[in-house]
Amino acid sequence: MQIENAKDIIVCDGVKKWFGDFQALKGVTTTIKEQEVVVVIGPSGSGKSTLIRCINRLEAHQEGSIVVDGIELTNDLRNIEKIRSEVGMVFQQFNLFPHLTVMDNITLAPMWVRKKPRDEAEETGMELLERVGIPEQANKYPGQLSGGQQQRVAIARALAMRPKIMLFDEPTSALDPEMIKEVLDVMKELALSGMTMIVVTHEMGFAREVADRVLFFDYGTIVEDGTPEHFFTNPQHDRTKLFLSQIL
Amino acid sequence: MAEKKIILPEIEELAPEPPPKGPVVWMKDNLFYSVSSTILTLLGLLIAVLFIRGMVGFILADERKWEAITTNMRLLMVQAYPQEASWRLWLALGIIFVLLGLSLAFWHAGGKAEPRKVGRAVAAAGGFVVFVVLVAPFETNARVFGLIIGGVLIVAGLGAVRLLGERAKEATVPVLLIAAILAGVAVAALWLIQVPVPDPEGGVGESQLAGIATTTSGPWTILYLVTIASYFLGLFLRRVIPERAGRLALVVLWTMAFPIIVLHLARGVEFQNVGQYLTIGVAFAAVGSLIIWFLADPARGELGRGLAGLLLVIAIASWVVSALILIRLMLLLLALFALGGPTFAGGERATRIRYVGVWVGAVVITVYMMLLATGVSLVQTSNETVFGGFFLTWILAIGGIALSFPMGVVLALGRTSTMPIFRLLSTIYIELVRGVPLITWLLVSIVVFPILFPLGVNFVAPAKVTLFIAFFSAAYLAENVRGGLQAISKGQTEAANALGMTTLQRTVFITLPQALRAVIPALVGQVIAIFKDTSLVAIVGLFDILKIGRDIIPTQTQPYNFLGSLRESLLAVAVFYWIFTFIFSRISLQLEERLGVGKR
């Protein structure tokens, strides 16, 4: 596969993170290559969301190192802002800006962080809305859209920054069942286009079909790391087997 | 999988409209649905009847001297402002109404009202007139006249709905048209309504009838027409220039309107030190542009931030050493622009050019403001200040509110900030200012102000009072805004962070707009409170509308005897306050509805 030769874009080395006394990450070491699609699976509270939130510094890790696109995450605010503008994030609760129209949601960051002129930002915004299939909603407010549409806007908003990496934090968990597919379709298309993606999800079908690699998390560590085929058919650890037997 | 199409019946077909209820059924359902509701309804009705009887009886009583109000209208509005300069105030009003007309057009103000609702409102107004005429102690003639007016309104209101019939469901009436008609009626009333004025040849207490506004009905009519004309001009301009640019220009004009009207137009200014100030302005515009252009370039990186910080240090230092106020302000402004450069202008040439343009505009405005502040007033009165009456009330209210908004926002941000020093300073300020009554602060403003500002800065009384009203109001606003800031979910901050926004960008574009929107009712409450609290300035010797109504009109003996007209003038003053506070609260409701778009 061509990914084998691709360069490392995220390198986590012994990442540890505590919330008070509770240790959420107990030394996570992994490397993600360009164009790789990594699906992170695990029970609630296993630290999978914490890991991707550490990658764009929404949470600060306390030990170990995270290097994103050659820049190490430290407390230096400018490094953080630089990395954040290269890493798109899609949240479980969408977190669209309710006081702005869909188009303004998408163009705000390109205009003020990337300093793009408004015309150009709106042109890109319209292209992205077409890509996620809702160009006709450009002038509506988020509150007027369905959950699935809102999440697709959130994906378009993240893509508008032309990120090198996309992080998805349980993007379909807050959606009604009939809206999950429309969001997964957009993500699938994105994966095929060669985007580097880390997806925390409970959608096993998505993991099996789209992922290059599956990470199984439990108690703050990576328990299983392998291809989807390996993960679903021939897991090595008892914990993974137990988990799979409960959900499949 | 072939898509199945299930044909659902239209919703309307499923739910036919409930049969219209008659007024009797409505009353039974809403007013008399139980024993207790019947008692409360009757009790409420009794209170309303007693209030209306008392009020109308008071207004119509023979011994009332309403001519004290009509004769003194000018005094109430502008106090001692010289008659020959009154064109300045009319011109000022003209500016405001032109801006109003343009803004209504550019912000697509006013929706569509259903004719049925309008008809019902007209009929309800007619019903109210009939009710008042029946219960209040009117003479027979007036009663018949009132009944006819009320009857006409009821018939017209209900008849219009009946005539439109089915079409009334789809037809709409523009709200602005209704507003224009109501304002037109008010203007027409100025020409038509007759009120008692003192008879110049008659004895004390005798009066004759004359138009309510003999000298001002002309100007008001012109203003009315100007407003309508500028609305249509706005509609035209909206098609010619981009809406966004037009709105931006209007916001700038509204912001400039207050200082221009109050400091320049109403006062009349003879500028001092023009040459010196212009030189400083041109120098700062030129050199500052170069500096900002240089520092906003992303290529500067760390060096840019460092130099901008150095500029800030120089600016702060200039307040410690002796320097012209203009130079100090300019240095501060330059430092702020330099610091904001990477956030708002870094990158494309076009944005940097625009940013430098904004800087030059800021320089021009600052120089103009300083020229105004140091200029000498041309309009002379016997008082220390040319401002008095309702005009003064408005100046204090608008000035106080306008200044307190930015202060309040900064304090709220400070109090919720993660930086301990700012948080502590803001908290101390808020608690200190809120803990002392406004009257005390007003006295402080007059007595202590010169000591508080040892730099030779001193202003006339209205300016000092405005400042302190703003300081006071800012503390309350800060607490309101803080409430709004705390109501914003953490997800909003995270989403903004995840997009790489700086703290400043996040605050300006994401958290503040949402926080302010969430607390509009509290903010409008604060605006209304300030508007009424301005009446406290009587304590420091300023003549606002309440002071004039309470202490001046009821003591007049020359040229007419208005002794003992205290109750009349207090009622009149109350009506003036009420009209505008009522308008504020209506506007606030409109604003909530408009800004609540999409958040249901």
mmCIF file of N, CA and C in Angstrom, chain B residues 521-594:
data_model
loop_
_atom_site.group_PDB
_atom_site.id
_atom_site.type_symbol
_atom_site.label_atom_id
_atom_site.label_comp_id
_atom_site.label_asym_id
_atom_site.label_seq_id
_atom_site.Cartn_x
_atom_site.Cartn_y
_atom_site.Cartn_z
ATOM 1 N N PRO B 521 -33.002 41.300 27.241
ATOM 2 C CA PRO B 521 -33.995 41.870 28.159
ATOM 3 C C PRO B 521 -33.348 42.609 29.327
ATOM 4 N N ALA B 522 -32.299 42.024 29.909
ATOM 5 C CA ALA B 522 -31.625 42.679 31.023
ATOM 6 C C ALA B 522 -30.951 43.966 30.564
ATOM 7 N N LEU B 523 -30.367 43.957 29.358
ATOM 8 C CA LEU B 523 -29.691 45.152 28.857
ATOM 9 C C LEU B 523 -30.694 46.277 28.626
ATOM 10 N N VAL B 524 -31.844 45.931 28.039
ATOM 11 C CA VAL B 524 -32.853 46.962 27.803
ATOM 12 C C VAL B 524 -33.384 47.484 29.133
ATOM 13 N N GLY B 525 -33.518 46.592 30.104
ATOM 14 C CA GLY B 525 -33.914 47.036 31.443
ATOM 15 C C GLY B 525 -32.937 48.062 31.980
ATOM 16 N N GLN B 526 -31.667 47.821 31.743
ATOM 17 C CA GLN B 526 -30.633 48.750 32.189
ATOM 18 C C GLN B 526 -30.735 50.085 31.458
ATOM 19 N N VAL B 527 -30.997 50.014 30.141
ATOM 20 C CA VAL B 527 -31.147 51.241 29.350
ATOM 21 C C VAL B 527 -32.312 52.074 29.895
ATOM 22 N N ILE B 528 -33.432 51.412 30.174
ATOM 23 C CA ILE B 528 -34.597 52.132 30.690
ATOM 24 C C ILE B 528 -34.288 52.726 32.063
ATOM 25 N N ALA B 529 -33.590 51.947 32.892
ATOM 26 C CA ALA B 529 -33.252 52.443 34.226
ATOM 27 C C ALA B 529 -32.383 53.696 34.126
ATOM 28 N N ILE B 530 -31.387 53.675 33.230
ATOM 29 C CA ILE B 530 -30.506 54.837 33.087
ATOM 30 C C ILE B 530 -31.298 56.040 32.583
ATOM 31 N N PHE B 531 -32.171 55.782 31.609
ATOM 32 C CA PHE B 531 -32.981 56.862 31.042
ATOM 33 C C PHE B 531 -33.749 57.581 32.155
ATOM 34 N N LYS B 532 -34.312 56.828 33.069
ATOM 35 C CA LYS B 532 -35.081 57.453 34.147
ATOM 36 C C LYS B 532 -34.178 58.014 35.242
ATOM 37 N N ASP B 533 -33.056 57.326 35.496
ATOM 38 C CA ASP B 533 -32.164 57.781 36.567
ATOM 39 C C ASP B 533 -31.488 59.109 36.252
ATOM 40 N N THR B 534 -31.497 59.510 34.969
ATOM 41 C CA THR B 534 -30.883 60.794 34.643
ATOM 42 C C THR B 534 -31.572 61.922 35.395
ATOM 43 N N SER B 535 -32.816 61.690 35.858
ATOM 44 C CA SER B 535 -33.521 62.754 36.573
ATOM 45 C C SER B 535 -32.811 63.107 37.882
ATOM 46 N N LEU B 536 -31.889 62.237 38.325
ATOM 47 C CA LEU B 536 -31.159 62.534 39.560
ATOM 48 C C LEU B 536 -30.176 63.683 39.401
ATOM 49 N N VAL B 537 -29.884 64.080 38.157
ATOM 50 C CA VAL B 537 -28.875 65.130 37.974
ATOM 51 C C VAL B 537 -29.341 66.471 38.514
ATOM 52 N N ALA B 538 -30.636 66.581 38.838
ATOM 53 C CA ALA B 538 -31.115 67.817 39.455
ATOM 54 C C ALA B 538 -30.310 68.128 40.711
ATOM 55 N N ILE B 539 -29.800 67.071 41.341
ATOM 56 C CA ILE B 539 -29.093 67.235 42.613
ATOM 57 C C ILE B 539 -27.801 68.019 42.426
ATOM 58 N N VAL B 540 -27.220 67.994 41.208
ATOM 59 C CA VAL B 540 -25.981 68.734 41.003
ATOM 60 C C VAL B 540 -26.235 70.001 40.186
ATOM 61 N N GLY B 541 -27.476 70.467 40.176
ATOM 62 C CA GLY B 541 -27.765 71.765 39.593
ATOM 63 C C GLY B 541 -28.009 71.792 38.108
ATOM 64 N N LEU B 542 -28.257 70.636 37.498
ATOM 65 C CA LEU B 542 -28.621 70.635 36.085
ATOM 66 C C LEU B 542 -30.143 70.628 35.958
ATOM 67 N N PHE B 543 -30.635 71.231 34.891
ATOM 68 C CA PHE B 543 -32.077 71.361 34.734
ATOM 69 C C PHE B 543 -32.595 70.353 33.714
ATOM 70 N N ASP B 544 -32.912 69.172 34.182
ATOM 71 C CA ASP B 544 -33.503 68.192 33.278
ATOM 72 C C ASP B 544 -35.014 68.379 33.303
ATOM 73 N N ILE B 545 -35.725 67.558 32.544
ATOM 74 C CA ILE B 545 -37.158 67.784 32.368
ATOM 75 C C ILE B 545 -37.910 67.690 33.700
ATOM 76 N N LEU B 546 -37.504 66.776 34.551
ATOM 77 C CA LEU B 546 -38.224 66.622 35.818
ATOM 78 C C LEU B 546 -38.008 67.824 36.728
ATOM 79 N N LYS B 547 -36.780 68.299 36.773
ATOM 80 C CA LYS B 547 -36.463 69.472 37.601
ATOM 81 C C LYS B 547 -37.301 70.675 37.151
ATOM 82 N N ILE B 548 -37.384 70.852 35.843
ATOM 83 C CA ILE B 548 -38.165 71.983 35.324
ATOM 84 C C ILE B 548 -39.640 71.814 35.671
ATOM 85 N N GLY B 549 -40.151 70.580 35.476
ATOM 86 C CA GLY B 549 -41.554 70.341 35.772
ATOM 87 C C GLY B 549 -41.876 70.494 37.246
ATOM 88 N N ARG B 550 -40.910 70.178 38.092
ATOM 89 C CA ARG B 550 -41.205 70.176 39.519
ATOM 90 C C ARG B 550 -40.948 71.534 40.154
ATOM 91 N N ASP B 551 -39.853 72.173 39.774
ATOM 92 C CA ASP B 551 -39.429 73.362 40.517
ATOM 93 C C ASP B 551 -39.620 74.672 39.773
ATOM 94 N N ILE B 552 -39.689 74.630 38.435
ATOM 95 C CA ILE B 552 -39.734 75.910 37.723
ATOM 96 C C ILE B 552 -41.146 76.267 37.312
ATOM 97 N N ILE B 553 -41.800 75.388 36.587
ATOM 98 C CA ILE B 553 -43.133 75.739 36.079
ATOM 99 C C ILE B 553 -44.116 76.072 37.199
ATOM 100 N N PRO B 554 -44.184 75.264 38.260
ATOM 101 C CA PRO B 554 -45.188 75.567 39.290
ATOM 102 C C PRO B 554 -44.875 76.821 40.086
ATOM 103 N N THR B 555 -43.718 77.447 39.865
ATOM 104 C CA THR B 555 -43.414 78.669 40.617
ATOM 105 C C THR B 555 -43.461 79.897 39.725
ATOM 106 N N GLN B 556 -43.864 79.721 38.455
ATOM 107 C CA GLN B 556 -43.885 80.867 37.548
ATOM 108 C C GLN B 556 -45.030 81.813 37.905
ATOM 109 N N THR B 557 -44.736 83.099 37.952
ATOM 110 C CA THR B 557 -45.814 84.079 38.123
ATOM 111 C C THR B 557 -45.813 85.084 36.976
ATOM 112 N N GLN B 558 -44.738 85.152 36.241
ATOM 113 C CA GLN B 558 -44.601 86.067 35.119
ATOM 114 C C GLN B 558 -44.298 85.271 33.852
ATOM 115 N N PRO B 559 -44.807 85.571 32.691
ATOM 116 C CA PRO B 559 -45.862 86.555 32.462
ATOM 117 C C PRO B 559 -47.245 86.023 32.857
ATOM 118 N N TYR B 560 -47.332 84.707 33.080
ATOM 119 C CA TYR B 560 -48.624 84.145 33.486
ATOM 120 C C TYR B 560 -48.474 83.528 34.860
ATOM 121 N N ASN B 561 -49.582 83.424 35.546
ATOM 122 C CA ASN B 561 -49.535 82.854 36.878
ATOM 123 C C ASN B 561 -49.791 81.354 36.807
ATOM 124 N N PHE B 562 -48.724 80.563 37.003
ATOM 125 C CA PHE B 562 -48.885 79.111 36.976
ATOM 126 C C PHE B 562 -48.664 78.515 38.361
ATOM 127 N N LEU B 563 -48.743 79.325 39.406
ATOM 128 C CA LEU B 563 -48.569 78.805 40.757
ATOM 129 C C LEU B 563 -49.568 77.666 40.988
ATOM 130 N N GLY B 564 -49.082 76.599 41.596
ATOM 131 C CA GLY B 564 -49.984 75.496 41.924
ATOM 132 C C GLY B 564 -50.244 74.545 40.770
ATOM 133 N N SER B 565 -49.390 74.566 39.741
ATOM 134 C CA SER B 565 -49.601 73.642 38.626
ATOM 135 C C SER B 565 -48.673 72.432 38.721
ATOM 136 N N LEU B 566 -48.230 72.127 39.942
ATOM 137 C CA LEU B 566 -47.252 71.043 40.124
ATOM 138 C C LEU B 566 -47.772 69.708 39.600
ATOM 139 N N ARG B 567 -49.046 69.385 39.961
ATOM 140 C CA ARG B 567 -49.540 68.065 39.577
ATOM 141 C C ARG B 567 -49.646 67.931 38.058
ATOM 142 N N GLU B 568 -50.068 69.001 37.408
ATOM 143 C CA GLU B 568 -50.177 68.961 35.952
ATOM 144 C C GLU B 568 -48.813 68.698 35.324
ATOM 145 N N SER B 569 -47.807 69.448 35.800
ATOM 146 C CA SER B 569 -46.521 69.307 35.120
ATOM 147 C C SER B 569 -45.880 67.967 35.450
ATOM 148 N N LEU B 570 -46.079 67.460 36.671
ATOM 149 C CA LEU B 570 -45.530 66.140 36.975
ATOM 150 C C LEU B 570 -46.164 65.072 36.089
ATOM 151 N N LEU B 571 -47.478 65.170 35.896
ATOM 152 C CA LEU B 571 -48.146 64.188 35.038
ATOM 153 C C LEU B 571 -47.609 64.277 33.605
ATOM 154 N N ALA B 572 -47.435 65.523 33.142
ATOM 155 C CA ALA B 572 -46.934 65.706 31.780
ATOM 156 C C ALA B 572 -45.537 65.098 31.637
ATOM 157 N N VAL B 573 -44.661 65.367 32.629
ATOM 158 C CA VAL B 573 -43.300 64.824 32.584
ATOM 159 C C VAL B 573 -43.342 63.295 32.582
ATOM 160 N N ALA B 574 -44.228 62.738 33.440
ATOM 161 C CA ALA B 574 -44.351 61.287 33.507
ATOM 162 C C ALA B 574 -44.736 60.720 32.148
ATOM 163 N N VAL B 575 -45.668 61.410 31.464
ATOM 164 C CA VAL B 575 -46.094 60.928 30.144
ATOM 165 C C VAL B 575 -44.923 60.924 29.171
ATOM 166 N N PHE B 576 -44.095 61.976 29.219
ATOM 167 C CA PHE B 576 -42.941 62.026 28.312
ATOM 168 C C PHE B 576 -41.999 60.858 28.576
ATOM 169 N N TYR B 577 -41.690 60.603 29.844
ATOM 170 C CA TYR B 577 -40.826 59.459 30.162
ATOM 171 C C TYR B 577 -41.458 58.175 29.668
ATOM 172 N N TRP B 578 -42.771 58.039 29.956
ATOM 173 C CA TRP B 578 -43.422 56.762 29.673
ATOM 174 C C TRP B 578 -43.432 56.453 28.180
ATOM 175 N N ILE B 579 -43.734 57.466 27.363
ATOM 176 C CA ILE B 579 -43.808 57.224 25.913
ATOM 177 C C ILE B 579 -42.525 56.545 25.434
ATOM 178 N N PHE B 580 -41.381 57.092 25.897
ATOM 179 C CA PHE B 580 -40.128 56.585 25.339
ATOM 180 C C PHE B 580 -39.703 55.266 25.969
ATOM 181 N N THR B 581 -39.940 55.100 27.269
ATOM 182 C CA THR B 581 -39.581 53.793 27.845
ATOM 183 C C THR B 581 -40.444 52.700 27.220
ATOM 184 N N PHE B 582 -41.689 53.039 26.910
ATOM 185 C CA PHE B 582 -42.555 52.055 26.256
ATOM 186 C C PHE B 582 -42.002 51.693 24.879
ATOM 187 N N ILE B 583 -41.558 52.721 24.149
ATOM 188 C CA ILE B 583 -40.964 52.445 22.834
ATOM 189 C C ILE B 583 -39.725 51.552 22.981
ATOM 190 N N PHE B 584 -38.879 51.853 23.984
ATOM 191 C CA PHE B 584 -37.685 51.015 24.209
ATOM 192 C C PHE B 584 -38.068 49.553 24.368
ATOM 193 N N SER B 585 -39.080 49.317 25.220
ATOM 194 C CA SER B 585 -39.378 47.915 25.510
ATOM 195 C C SER B 585 -39.970 47.227 24.277
ATOM 196 N N ARG B 586 -40.721 47.983 23.456
ATOM 197 C CA ARG B 586 -41.222 47.388 22.196
ATOM 198 C C ARG B 586 -40.056 47.033 21.287
ATOM 199 N N ILE B 587 -39.105 47.985 21.151
ATOM 200 C CA ILE B 587 -37.953 47.725 20.282
ATOM 201 C C ILE B 587 -37.199 46.502 20.774
ATOM 202 N N SER B 588 -37.080 46.376 22.094
ATOM 203 C CA SER B 588 -36.363 45.232 22.656
ATOM 204 C C SER B 588 -37.029 43.923 22.253
ATOM 205 N N LEU B 589 -38.374 43.900 22.289
ATOM 206 C CA LEU B 589 -39.077 42.679 21.889
ATOM 207 C C LEU B 589 -38.791 42.352 20.425
ATOM 208 N N GLN B 590 -38.851 43.399 19.579
ATOM 209 C CA GLN B 590 -38.559 43.215 18.153
ATOM 210 C C GLN B 590 -37.158 42.635 17.955
ATOM 211 N N LEU B 591 -36.221 43.236 18.708
ATOM 212 C CA LEU B 591 -34.817 42.849 18.580
ATOM 213 C C LEU B 591 -34.636 41.387 18.964
ATOM 214 N N GLU B 592 -35.275 40.992 20.077
ATOM 215 C CA GLU B 592 -35.178 39.597 20.514
ATOM 216 C C GLU B 592 -35.676 38.671 19.420
ATOM 217 N N GLU B 593 -36.815 39.063 18.829
ATOM 218 C CA GLU B 593 -37.404 38.209 17.815
ATOM 219 C C GLU B 593 -36.467 38.086 16.619
ATOM 220 N N ARG B 594 -35.887 39.235 16.221
ATOM 221 C CA ARG B 594 -35.018 39.218 15.038
ATOM 222 C C ARG B 594 -33.743 38.433 15.279
#
